[in-house]
Coordinates of C-alpha atoms in Angstrom, one line a residue:
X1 CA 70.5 73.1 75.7
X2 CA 67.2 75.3 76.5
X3 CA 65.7 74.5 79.7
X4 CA 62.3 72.7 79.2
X5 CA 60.0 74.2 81.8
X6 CA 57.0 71.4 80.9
X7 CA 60.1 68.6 82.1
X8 CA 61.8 69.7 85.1
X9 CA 59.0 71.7 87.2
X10 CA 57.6 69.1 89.2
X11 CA 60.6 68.3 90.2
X12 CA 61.5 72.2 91.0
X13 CA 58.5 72.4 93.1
X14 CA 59.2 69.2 95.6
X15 CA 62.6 70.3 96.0
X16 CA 61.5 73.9 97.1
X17 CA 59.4 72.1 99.3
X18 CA 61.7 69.6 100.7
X19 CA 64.2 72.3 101.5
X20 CA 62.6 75.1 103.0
X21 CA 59.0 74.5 103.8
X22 CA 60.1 73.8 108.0
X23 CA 61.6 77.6 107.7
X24 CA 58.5 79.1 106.4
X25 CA 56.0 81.1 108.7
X26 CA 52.5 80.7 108.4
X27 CA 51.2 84.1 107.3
X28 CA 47.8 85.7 109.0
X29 CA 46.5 86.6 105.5
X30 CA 45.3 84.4 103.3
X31 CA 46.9 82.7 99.9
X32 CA 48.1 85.1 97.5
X33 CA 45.5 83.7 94.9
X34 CA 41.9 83.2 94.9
X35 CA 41.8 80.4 91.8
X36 CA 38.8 80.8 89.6
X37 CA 37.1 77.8 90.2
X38 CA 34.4 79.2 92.3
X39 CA 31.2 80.7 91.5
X40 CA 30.0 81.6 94.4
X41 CA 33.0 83.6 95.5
X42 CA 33.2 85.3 92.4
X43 CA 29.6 86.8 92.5
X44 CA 30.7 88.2 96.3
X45 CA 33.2 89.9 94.7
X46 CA 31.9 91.5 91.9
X47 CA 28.4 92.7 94.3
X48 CA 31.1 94.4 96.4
X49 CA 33.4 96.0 93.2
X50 CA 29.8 97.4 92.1
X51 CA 28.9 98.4 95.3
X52 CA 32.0 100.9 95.2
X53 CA 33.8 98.5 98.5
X54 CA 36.6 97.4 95.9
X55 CA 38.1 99.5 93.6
X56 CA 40.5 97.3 91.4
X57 CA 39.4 95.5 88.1
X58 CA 38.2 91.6 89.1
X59 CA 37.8 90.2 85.4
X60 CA 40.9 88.3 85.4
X61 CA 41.6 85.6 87.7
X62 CA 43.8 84.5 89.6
X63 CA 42.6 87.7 92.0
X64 CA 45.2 88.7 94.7
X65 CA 44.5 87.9 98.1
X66 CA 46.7 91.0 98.9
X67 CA 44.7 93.6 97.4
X68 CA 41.3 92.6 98.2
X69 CA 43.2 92.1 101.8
X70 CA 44.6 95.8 102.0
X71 CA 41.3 97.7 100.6
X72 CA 38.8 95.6 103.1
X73 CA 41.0 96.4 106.0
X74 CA 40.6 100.2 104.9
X75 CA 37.1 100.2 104.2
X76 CA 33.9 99.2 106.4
X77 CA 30.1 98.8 104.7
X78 CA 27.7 101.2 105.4
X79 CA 24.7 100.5 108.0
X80 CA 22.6 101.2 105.2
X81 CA 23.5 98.8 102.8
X82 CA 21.5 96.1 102.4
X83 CA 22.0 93.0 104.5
X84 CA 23.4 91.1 101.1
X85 CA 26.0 93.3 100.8
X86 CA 27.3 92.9 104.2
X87 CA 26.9 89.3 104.2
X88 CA 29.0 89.0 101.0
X89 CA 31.3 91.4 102.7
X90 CA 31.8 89.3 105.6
X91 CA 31.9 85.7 103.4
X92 CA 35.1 87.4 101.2
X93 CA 36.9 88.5 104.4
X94 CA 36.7 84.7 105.7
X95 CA 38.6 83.6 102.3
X96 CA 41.5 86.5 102.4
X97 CA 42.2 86.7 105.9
X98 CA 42.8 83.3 106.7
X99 CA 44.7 80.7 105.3
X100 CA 44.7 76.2 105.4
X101 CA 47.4 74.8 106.0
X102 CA 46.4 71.4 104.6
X103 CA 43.2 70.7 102.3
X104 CA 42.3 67.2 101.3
X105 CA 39.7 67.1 98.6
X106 CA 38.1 63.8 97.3
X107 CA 36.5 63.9 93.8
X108 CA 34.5 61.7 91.4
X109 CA 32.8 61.7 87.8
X110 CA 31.3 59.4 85.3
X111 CA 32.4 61.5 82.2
X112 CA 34.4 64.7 82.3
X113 CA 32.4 67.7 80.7
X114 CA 33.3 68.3 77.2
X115 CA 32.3 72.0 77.6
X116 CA 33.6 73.1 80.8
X117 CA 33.1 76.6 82.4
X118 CA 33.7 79.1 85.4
X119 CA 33.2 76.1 88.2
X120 CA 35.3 73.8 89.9
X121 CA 33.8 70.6 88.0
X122 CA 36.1 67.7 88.5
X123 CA 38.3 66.7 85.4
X124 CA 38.2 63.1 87.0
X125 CA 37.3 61.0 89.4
X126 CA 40.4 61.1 92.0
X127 CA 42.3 62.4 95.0
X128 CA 43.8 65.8 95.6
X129 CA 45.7 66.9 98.4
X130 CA 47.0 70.6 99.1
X131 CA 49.8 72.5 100.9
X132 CA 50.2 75.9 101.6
X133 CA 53.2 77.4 103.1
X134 CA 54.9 80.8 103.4
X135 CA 54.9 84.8 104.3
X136 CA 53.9 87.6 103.0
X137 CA 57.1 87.8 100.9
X138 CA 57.4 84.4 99.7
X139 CA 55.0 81.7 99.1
X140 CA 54.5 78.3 98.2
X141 CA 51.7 75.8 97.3
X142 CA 52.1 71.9 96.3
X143 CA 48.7 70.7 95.0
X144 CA 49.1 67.0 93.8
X145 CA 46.2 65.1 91.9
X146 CA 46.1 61.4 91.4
X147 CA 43.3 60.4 89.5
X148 CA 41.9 57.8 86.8
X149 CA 43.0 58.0 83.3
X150 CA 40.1 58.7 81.2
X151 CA 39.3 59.9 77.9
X152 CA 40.2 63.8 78.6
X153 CA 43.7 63.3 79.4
X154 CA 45.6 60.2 80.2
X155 CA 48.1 61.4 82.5
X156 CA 47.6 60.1 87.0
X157 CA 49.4 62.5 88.6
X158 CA 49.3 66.4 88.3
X159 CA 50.2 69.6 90.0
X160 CA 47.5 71.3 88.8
X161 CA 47.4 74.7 90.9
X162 CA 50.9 73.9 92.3
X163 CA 53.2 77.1 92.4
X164 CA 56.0 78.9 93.8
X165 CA 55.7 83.0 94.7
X166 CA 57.8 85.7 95.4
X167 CA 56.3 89.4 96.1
X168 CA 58.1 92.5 95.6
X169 CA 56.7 95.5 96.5
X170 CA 53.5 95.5 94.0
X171 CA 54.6 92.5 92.3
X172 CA 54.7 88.9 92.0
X173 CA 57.0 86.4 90.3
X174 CA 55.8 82.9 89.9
X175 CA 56.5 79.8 88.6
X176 CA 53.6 77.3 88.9
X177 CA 50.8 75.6 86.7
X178 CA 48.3 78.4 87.6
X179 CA 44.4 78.2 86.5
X180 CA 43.7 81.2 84.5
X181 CA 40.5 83.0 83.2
X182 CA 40.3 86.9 81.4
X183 CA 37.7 88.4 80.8
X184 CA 33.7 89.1 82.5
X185 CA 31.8 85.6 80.7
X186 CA 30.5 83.0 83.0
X187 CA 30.3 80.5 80.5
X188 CA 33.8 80.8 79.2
X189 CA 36.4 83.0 77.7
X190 CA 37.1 83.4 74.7
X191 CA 41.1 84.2 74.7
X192 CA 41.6 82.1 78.2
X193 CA 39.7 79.9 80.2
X194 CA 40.1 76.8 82.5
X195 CA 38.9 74.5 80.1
X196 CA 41.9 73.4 79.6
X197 CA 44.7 72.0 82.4
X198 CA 47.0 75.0 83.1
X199 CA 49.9 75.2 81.2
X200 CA 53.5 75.1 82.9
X201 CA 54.5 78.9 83.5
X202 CA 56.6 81.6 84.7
X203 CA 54.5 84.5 85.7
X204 CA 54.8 88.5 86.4
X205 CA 51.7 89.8 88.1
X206 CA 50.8 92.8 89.9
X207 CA 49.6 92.0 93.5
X208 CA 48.0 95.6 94.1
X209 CA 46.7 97.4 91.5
X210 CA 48.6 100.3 90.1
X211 CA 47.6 104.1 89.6
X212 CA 48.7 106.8 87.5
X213 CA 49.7 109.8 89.4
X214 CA 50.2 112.0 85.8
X215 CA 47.0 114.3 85.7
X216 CA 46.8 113.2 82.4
X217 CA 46.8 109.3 82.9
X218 CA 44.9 109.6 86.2
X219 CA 41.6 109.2 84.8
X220 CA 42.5 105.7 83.9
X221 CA 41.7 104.5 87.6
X222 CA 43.4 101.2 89.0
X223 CA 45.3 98.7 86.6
X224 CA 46.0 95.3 86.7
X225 CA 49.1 93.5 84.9
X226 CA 49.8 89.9 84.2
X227 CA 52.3 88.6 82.0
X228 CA 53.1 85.3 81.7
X229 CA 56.0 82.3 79.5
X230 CA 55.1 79.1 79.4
X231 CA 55.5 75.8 78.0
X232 CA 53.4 73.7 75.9
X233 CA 53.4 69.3 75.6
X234 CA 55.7 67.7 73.8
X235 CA 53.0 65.3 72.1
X236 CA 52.3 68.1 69.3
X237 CA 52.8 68.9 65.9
X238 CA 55.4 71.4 67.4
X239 CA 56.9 69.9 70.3
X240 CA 57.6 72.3 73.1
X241 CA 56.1 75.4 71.5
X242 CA 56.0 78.5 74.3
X243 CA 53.0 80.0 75.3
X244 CA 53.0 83.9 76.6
X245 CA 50.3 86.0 77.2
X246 CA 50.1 89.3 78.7
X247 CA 47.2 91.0 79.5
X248 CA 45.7 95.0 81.1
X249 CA 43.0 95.3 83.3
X250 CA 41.9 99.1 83.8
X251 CA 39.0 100.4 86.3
X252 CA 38.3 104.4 84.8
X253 CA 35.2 104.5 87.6
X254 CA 33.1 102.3 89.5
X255 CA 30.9 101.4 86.3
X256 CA 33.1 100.9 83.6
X257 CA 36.0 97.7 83.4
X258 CA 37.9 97.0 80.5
X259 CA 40.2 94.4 79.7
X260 CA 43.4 94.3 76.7
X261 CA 44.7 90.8 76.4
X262 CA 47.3 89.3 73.8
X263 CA 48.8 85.5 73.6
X264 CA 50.8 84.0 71.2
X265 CA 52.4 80.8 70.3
X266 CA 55.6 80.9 69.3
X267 CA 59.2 78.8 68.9
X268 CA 59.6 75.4 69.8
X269 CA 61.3 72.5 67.7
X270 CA 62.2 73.5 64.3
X271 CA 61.0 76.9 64.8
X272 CA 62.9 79.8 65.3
X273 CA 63.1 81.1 68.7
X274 CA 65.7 83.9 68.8
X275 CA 65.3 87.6 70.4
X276 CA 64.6 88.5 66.6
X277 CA 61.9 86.4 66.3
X278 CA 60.2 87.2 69.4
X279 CA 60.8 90.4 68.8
X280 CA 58.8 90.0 65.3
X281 CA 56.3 88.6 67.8
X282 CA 55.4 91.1 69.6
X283 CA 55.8 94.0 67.4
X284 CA 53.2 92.1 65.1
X285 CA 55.3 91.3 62.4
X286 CA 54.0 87.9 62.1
X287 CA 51.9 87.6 59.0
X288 CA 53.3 85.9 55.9
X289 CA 54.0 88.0 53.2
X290 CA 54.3 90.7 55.2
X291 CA 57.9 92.6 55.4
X292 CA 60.0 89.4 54.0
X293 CA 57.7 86.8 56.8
X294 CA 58.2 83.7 55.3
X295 CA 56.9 80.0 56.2
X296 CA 60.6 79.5 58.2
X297 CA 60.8 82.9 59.7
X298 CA 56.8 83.0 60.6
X299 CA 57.4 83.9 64.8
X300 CA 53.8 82.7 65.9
X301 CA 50.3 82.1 66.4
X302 CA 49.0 85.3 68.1
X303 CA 45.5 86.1 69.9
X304 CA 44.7 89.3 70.7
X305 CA 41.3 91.5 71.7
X306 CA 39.1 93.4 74.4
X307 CA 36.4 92.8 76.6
X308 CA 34.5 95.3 79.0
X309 CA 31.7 95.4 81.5
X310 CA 29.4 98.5 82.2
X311 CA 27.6 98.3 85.4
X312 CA 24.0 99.7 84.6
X313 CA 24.7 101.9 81.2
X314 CA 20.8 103.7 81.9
X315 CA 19.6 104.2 85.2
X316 CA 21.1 102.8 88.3
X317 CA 19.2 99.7 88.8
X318 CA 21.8 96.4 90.1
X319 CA 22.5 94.7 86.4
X320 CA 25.4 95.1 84.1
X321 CA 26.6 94.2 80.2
X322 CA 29.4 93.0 78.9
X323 CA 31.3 91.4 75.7
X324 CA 34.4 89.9 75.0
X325 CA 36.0 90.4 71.5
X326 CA 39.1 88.6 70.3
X327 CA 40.9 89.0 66.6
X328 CA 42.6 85.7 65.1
X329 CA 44.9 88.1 63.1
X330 CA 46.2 91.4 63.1
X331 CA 45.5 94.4 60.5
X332 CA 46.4 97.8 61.1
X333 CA 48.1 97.1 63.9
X334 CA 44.6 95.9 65.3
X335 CA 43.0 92.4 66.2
X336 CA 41.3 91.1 63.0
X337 CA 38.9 88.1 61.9
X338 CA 37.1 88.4 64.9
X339 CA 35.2 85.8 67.6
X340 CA 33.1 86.9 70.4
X341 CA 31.1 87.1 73.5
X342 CA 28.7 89.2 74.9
X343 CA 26.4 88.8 78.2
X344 CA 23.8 90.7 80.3
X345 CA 23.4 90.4 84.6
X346 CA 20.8 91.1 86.9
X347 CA 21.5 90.1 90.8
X348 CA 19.2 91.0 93.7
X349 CA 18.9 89.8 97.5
X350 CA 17.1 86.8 97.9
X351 CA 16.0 84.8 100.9
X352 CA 18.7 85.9 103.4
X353 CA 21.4 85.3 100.5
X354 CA 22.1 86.9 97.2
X355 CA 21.1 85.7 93.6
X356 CA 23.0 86.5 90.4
X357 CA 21.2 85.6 87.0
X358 CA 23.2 85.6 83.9
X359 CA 22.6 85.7 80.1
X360 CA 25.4 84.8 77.7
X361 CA 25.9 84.2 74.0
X362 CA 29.2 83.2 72.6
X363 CA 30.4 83.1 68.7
X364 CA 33.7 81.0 67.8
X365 CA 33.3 81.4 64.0
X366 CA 35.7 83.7 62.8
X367 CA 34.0 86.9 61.0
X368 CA 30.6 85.3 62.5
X369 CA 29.1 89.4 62.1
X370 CA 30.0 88.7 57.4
X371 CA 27.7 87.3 55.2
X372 CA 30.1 84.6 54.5
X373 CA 32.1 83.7 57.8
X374 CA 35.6 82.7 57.8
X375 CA 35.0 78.5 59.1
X376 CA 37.9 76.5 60.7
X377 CA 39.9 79.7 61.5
X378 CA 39.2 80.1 65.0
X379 CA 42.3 78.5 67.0
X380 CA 43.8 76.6 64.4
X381 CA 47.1 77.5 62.6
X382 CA 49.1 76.6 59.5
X383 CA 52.3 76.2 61.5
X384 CA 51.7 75.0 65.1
X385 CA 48.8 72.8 63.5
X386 CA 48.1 71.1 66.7
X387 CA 45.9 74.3 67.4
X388 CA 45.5 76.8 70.4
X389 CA 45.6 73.8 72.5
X390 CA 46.7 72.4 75.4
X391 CA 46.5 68.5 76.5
X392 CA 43.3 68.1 74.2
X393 CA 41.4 71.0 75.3
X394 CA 40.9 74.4 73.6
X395 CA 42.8 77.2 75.4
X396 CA 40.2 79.7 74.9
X397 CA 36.3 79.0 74.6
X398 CA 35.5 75.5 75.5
X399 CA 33.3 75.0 72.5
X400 CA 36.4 75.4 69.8
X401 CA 36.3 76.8 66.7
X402 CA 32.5 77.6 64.5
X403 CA 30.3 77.0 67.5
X404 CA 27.4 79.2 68.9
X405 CA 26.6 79.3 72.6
X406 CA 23.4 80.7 74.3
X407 CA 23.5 80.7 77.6
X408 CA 21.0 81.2 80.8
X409 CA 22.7 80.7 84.2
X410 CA 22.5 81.7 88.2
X411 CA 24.3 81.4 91.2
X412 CA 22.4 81.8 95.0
X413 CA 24.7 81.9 97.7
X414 CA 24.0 82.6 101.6
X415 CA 26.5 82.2 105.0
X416 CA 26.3 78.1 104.5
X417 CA 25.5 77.1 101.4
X418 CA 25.4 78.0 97.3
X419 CA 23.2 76.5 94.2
X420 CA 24.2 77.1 90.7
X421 CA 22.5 76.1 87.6
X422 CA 22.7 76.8 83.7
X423 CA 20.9 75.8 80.7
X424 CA 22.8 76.2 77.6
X425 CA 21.7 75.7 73.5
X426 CA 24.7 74.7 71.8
X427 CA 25.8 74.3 68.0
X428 CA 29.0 72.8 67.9
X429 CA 31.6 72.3 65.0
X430 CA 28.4 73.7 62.7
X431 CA 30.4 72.5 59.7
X432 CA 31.2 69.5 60.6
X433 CA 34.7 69.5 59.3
X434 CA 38.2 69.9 61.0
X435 CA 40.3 72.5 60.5
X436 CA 43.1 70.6 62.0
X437 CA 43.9 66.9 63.0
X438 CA 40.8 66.8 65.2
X439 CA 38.1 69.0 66.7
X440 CA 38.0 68.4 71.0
X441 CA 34.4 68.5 71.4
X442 CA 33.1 67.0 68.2
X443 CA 34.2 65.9 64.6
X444 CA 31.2 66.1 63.5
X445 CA 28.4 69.0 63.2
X446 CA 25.9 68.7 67.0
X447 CA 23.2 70.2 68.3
X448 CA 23.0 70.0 71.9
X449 CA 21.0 71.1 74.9
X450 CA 22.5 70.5 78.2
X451 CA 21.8 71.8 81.5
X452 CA 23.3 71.8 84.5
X453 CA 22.8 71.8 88.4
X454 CA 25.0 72.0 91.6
X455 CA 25.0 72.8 95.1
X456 CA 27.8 73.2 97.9
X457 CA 27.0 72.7 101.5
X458 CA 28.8 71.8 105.0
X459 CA 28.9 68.2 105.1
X460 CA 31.4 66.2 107.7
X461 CA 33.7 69.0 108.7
X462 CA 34.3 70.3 105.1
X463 CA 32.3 71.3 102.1
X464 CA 30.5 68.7 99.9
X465 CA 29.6 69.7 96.3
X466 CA 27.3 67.5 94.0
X467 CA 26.4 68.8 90.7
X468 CA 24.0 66.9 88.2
X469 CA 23.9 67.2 84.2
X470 CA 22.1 66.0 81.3
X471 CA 22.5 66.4 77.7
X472 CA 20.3 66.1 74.3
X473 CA 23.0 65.9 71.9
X474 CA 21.5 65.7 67.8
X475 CA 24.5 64.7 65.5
X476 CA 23.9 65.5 61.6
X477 CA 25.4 61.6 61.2
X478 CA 24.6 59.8 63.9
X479 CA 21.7 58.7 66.3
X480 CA 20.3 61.3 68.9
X481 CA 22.3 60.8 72.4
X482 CA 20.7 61.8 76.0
X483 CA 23.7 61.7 78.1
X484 CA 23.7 62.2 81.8
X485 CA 26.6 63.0 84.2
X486 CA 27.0 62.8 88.2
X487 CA 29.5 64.1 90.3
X488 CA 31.2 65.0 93.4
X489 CA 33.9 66.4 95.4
X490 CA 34.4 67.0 99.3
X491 CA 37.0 69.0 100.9
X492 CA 38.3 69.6 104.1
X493 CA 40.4 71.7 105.3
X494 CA 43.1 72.2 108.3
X495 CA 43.9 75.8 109.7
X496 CA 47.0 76.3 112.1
X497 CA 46.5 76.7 115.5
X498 CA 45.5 80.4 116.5
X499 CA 43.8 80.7 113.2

């Protein structure tokens, strides 16, 4: 019998617990992964990659504690930078260099978001309580959620960001249901967001970046791996299908980032699922018709694509660009039938704190650049019909398939507090028909205009975030909505004596 990872891993992770979490050392540094589900942070730690104080890519998150650890211990900020830079320095080497033992974070909502992005937004209205345990070498974290069913996913009880680690040398193994997000957008990802819960894996990541010693590869500056094999619902058109994904993060020079992911689909019931196949898979022998692929030897349902970010391409002035693009097929032995993303930055020192504005528009029809777009492509599939989905949510983009995103956003953030905000024009599901059984966000064509407001500030020992949201929403069918949406989380957390 194959061993279903999506069935037994809750149970793997309270037994790991159980049996050795009294042996386990509290280590001085800080978690092994800084989730992406904070804005704030993530704007510190991209003003200090572009101010040359971190040199490894920081597109794809989860970001390891250990390298951005390592390189702050070996590098100190100028007296000449500018107070925001130091300040950000100093907020980043708080996270990494310490660690809770225990966080207990209370959250509410009216409605969960239908188009979620780079926040932590509650999925529902709930309890969540957090342990962290371990070393250096090995590492474990039990994060359980009880909440309210609602209309996003009717499952109570979750282990959401739960996972087990083991490092060796410049890697880590893991097994966990681990948030994930590639690629530079704020709004989303195209190829693999958190819009959708995170799917039960086994994971290879780097912990440090790697370098090229070759004078011929050298130029290629830091790199980042992440592989990953996991397991999708049974409640699908294929039950049990597997996700992978893999994905390179290179850093030539301080400017430049660029990003090479791939994920794919492939076995579960009915389907083959031999080394053959996946073999097939990932040589990209996978279209029908193509050398003897047939409907019952088809491997998968594969993603694939690039993004980059240029920090100031003319003059040096503190912005960046960057775009995201991801093929729904393969031709040439290159992505094909293209979606994308591209976005523009700006970020300056404001008020004792730093500001980060954002610009962002976003394409999920495929061939959206043709005269006569391919509709109900994008993350749909003949085979695994269900769609590149996961527990109702898109795996990629949170707008699904044959929407168009603009997008105008910030983030302010000083030693106490942070404010974000975005205001987004949205055409979803533009043709108002399905490509598969259903369409997450709407089954029928929208125009919406939503924006969106939060803040995070010390409140009671802990950290209190309220965020505020309204949304104009003009069906071609049926009556204009104006929906609004309230909610909030606080967190607390509990450091070990010493700390």
């Amino acid at each position: 019998m194959s061993y279903t990872l999506q069935r037994h891993f809750r149970a793997l992770v309270a037994y790991v617990v159980l049996i050795i979490a009294s042996l386990l050392p509290v280590s001085v540094a800080g978690a092994p992964m800084l989730l992406p589900d904070d804005l704030a942070l993530r704007s510190d730690i991209q003003l200090l990659a572009d101010a040359g104080l971190l040199s490894g890519p920081v597109s794809a998150w989860p970001i390891s504690v250990a390298a951005l650890h390592n390189e702050m211990r070996r590098v100190s900020v100028p007296a000449d930078y500018r107070s925001g830079i130091r300040a950000a320095w100093y907020r980043v080497w708080q996270r990494v260099s310490s660690r809770a033992r225990l966080k207990l974070k209370l959250s509410a909502i009216d409605e969960p978001v239908s188009v979620r992005r780079f926040t932590a937004t509650p999925r529902g209205t709930g309890a969540n309580a957090t342990v962290d345990l371990g070393s250096d070498v090995l590492h474990l974290q039990l994060s359980t959620t009880l909440q309210e069913r609602n209309s996003d996913d009717r499952r109570q009880a979750r282990l959401d960001g739960s996972y087990a680690a083991v490092r060796a040398g410049k890697w880590q193994l893991a097994i966990g249901q681990i948030p994930r997000w590639w690629g530079p957008g704020y709004e989303s990802s195209i190829i693999l967001s958190t819009n959708a819960r995170p799917v039960p894996a086994i994971s290879l990541d780097t912990v440090e970046p790697l370098r090229f010693q070759s004078p011929w590869l050298k130029w290629l500056g830091p790199m980042q791996w992440s592989f990953f094999a996991g397991e999708l619902e049974s409640a699908r058109k294929i039950p049990g299908a597997r996700f992978l994904g893999a994905r390179l993060s290179l850093r030539p020079s301080r400017k430049l980032e660029l990003g090479f992911s791939r994920t794919a689909q492939w076995g579960g019931a009915g389907r083959p699922q031999d080394l053959s196949s996946l073999l097939d898979l990932i040589l990209g022998r996978d279209n029908l018709g193509d050398a003897g692929i047939t409907a019952d030897n088809e491997p998968g349902n594969q993603l694939g694509g690039i993004d980059l970010r240029y920090l100031s391409p003319i003059g040096d002035a503190p912005y960046a660009v960057y775009t995201q693009f991801i093929g729904e097929d393969e031709a040439g032995g290159l992505p094909s039938r293209l979606t994308g993303m591209a976005g523009a930055e700006f970020w300056r020192g404001l008020a004792q704190g730093n500001l980060r504005i954002y610009g962002e528009i976003a394409n999920t029809t495929t061939e959206f650049y043709k005269s006569n777009p391919r509709k109900n492509t994008a993350y749909e599939h003949g085979i695994y019909n269900t769609g590149y989905r996961y527990r109702g949510r898109t795996i990629g983009h949170a707008m699904d398939n044959d929407g168009l995103m603009l997008s105008l956003g910030g983030v302010w953030h000083d030693q106490g507090s942070s404010w974000e905000g975005v205001l987004r024009r949205i055409e979803v599901n533009t043709d108002g028909r399905l490509g598969g059984r259903f369409h997450p966000v709407s089954v029928q064509a929208e125009d919406r205009w939503e924006i969106w407001l939060a803040t995070t500030r010390p409140f009671m020992k802990g950290k209190l975030h309220v965020g505020f949201g309204s949304q104009y929403i003009n069906p071609v069918q049926t009556a204009t909505e104006i929906d609004s949406s309230l909610y909030f989380s606080w967190e607390r957390a509990w450091y070990p004596a010493g700390r």
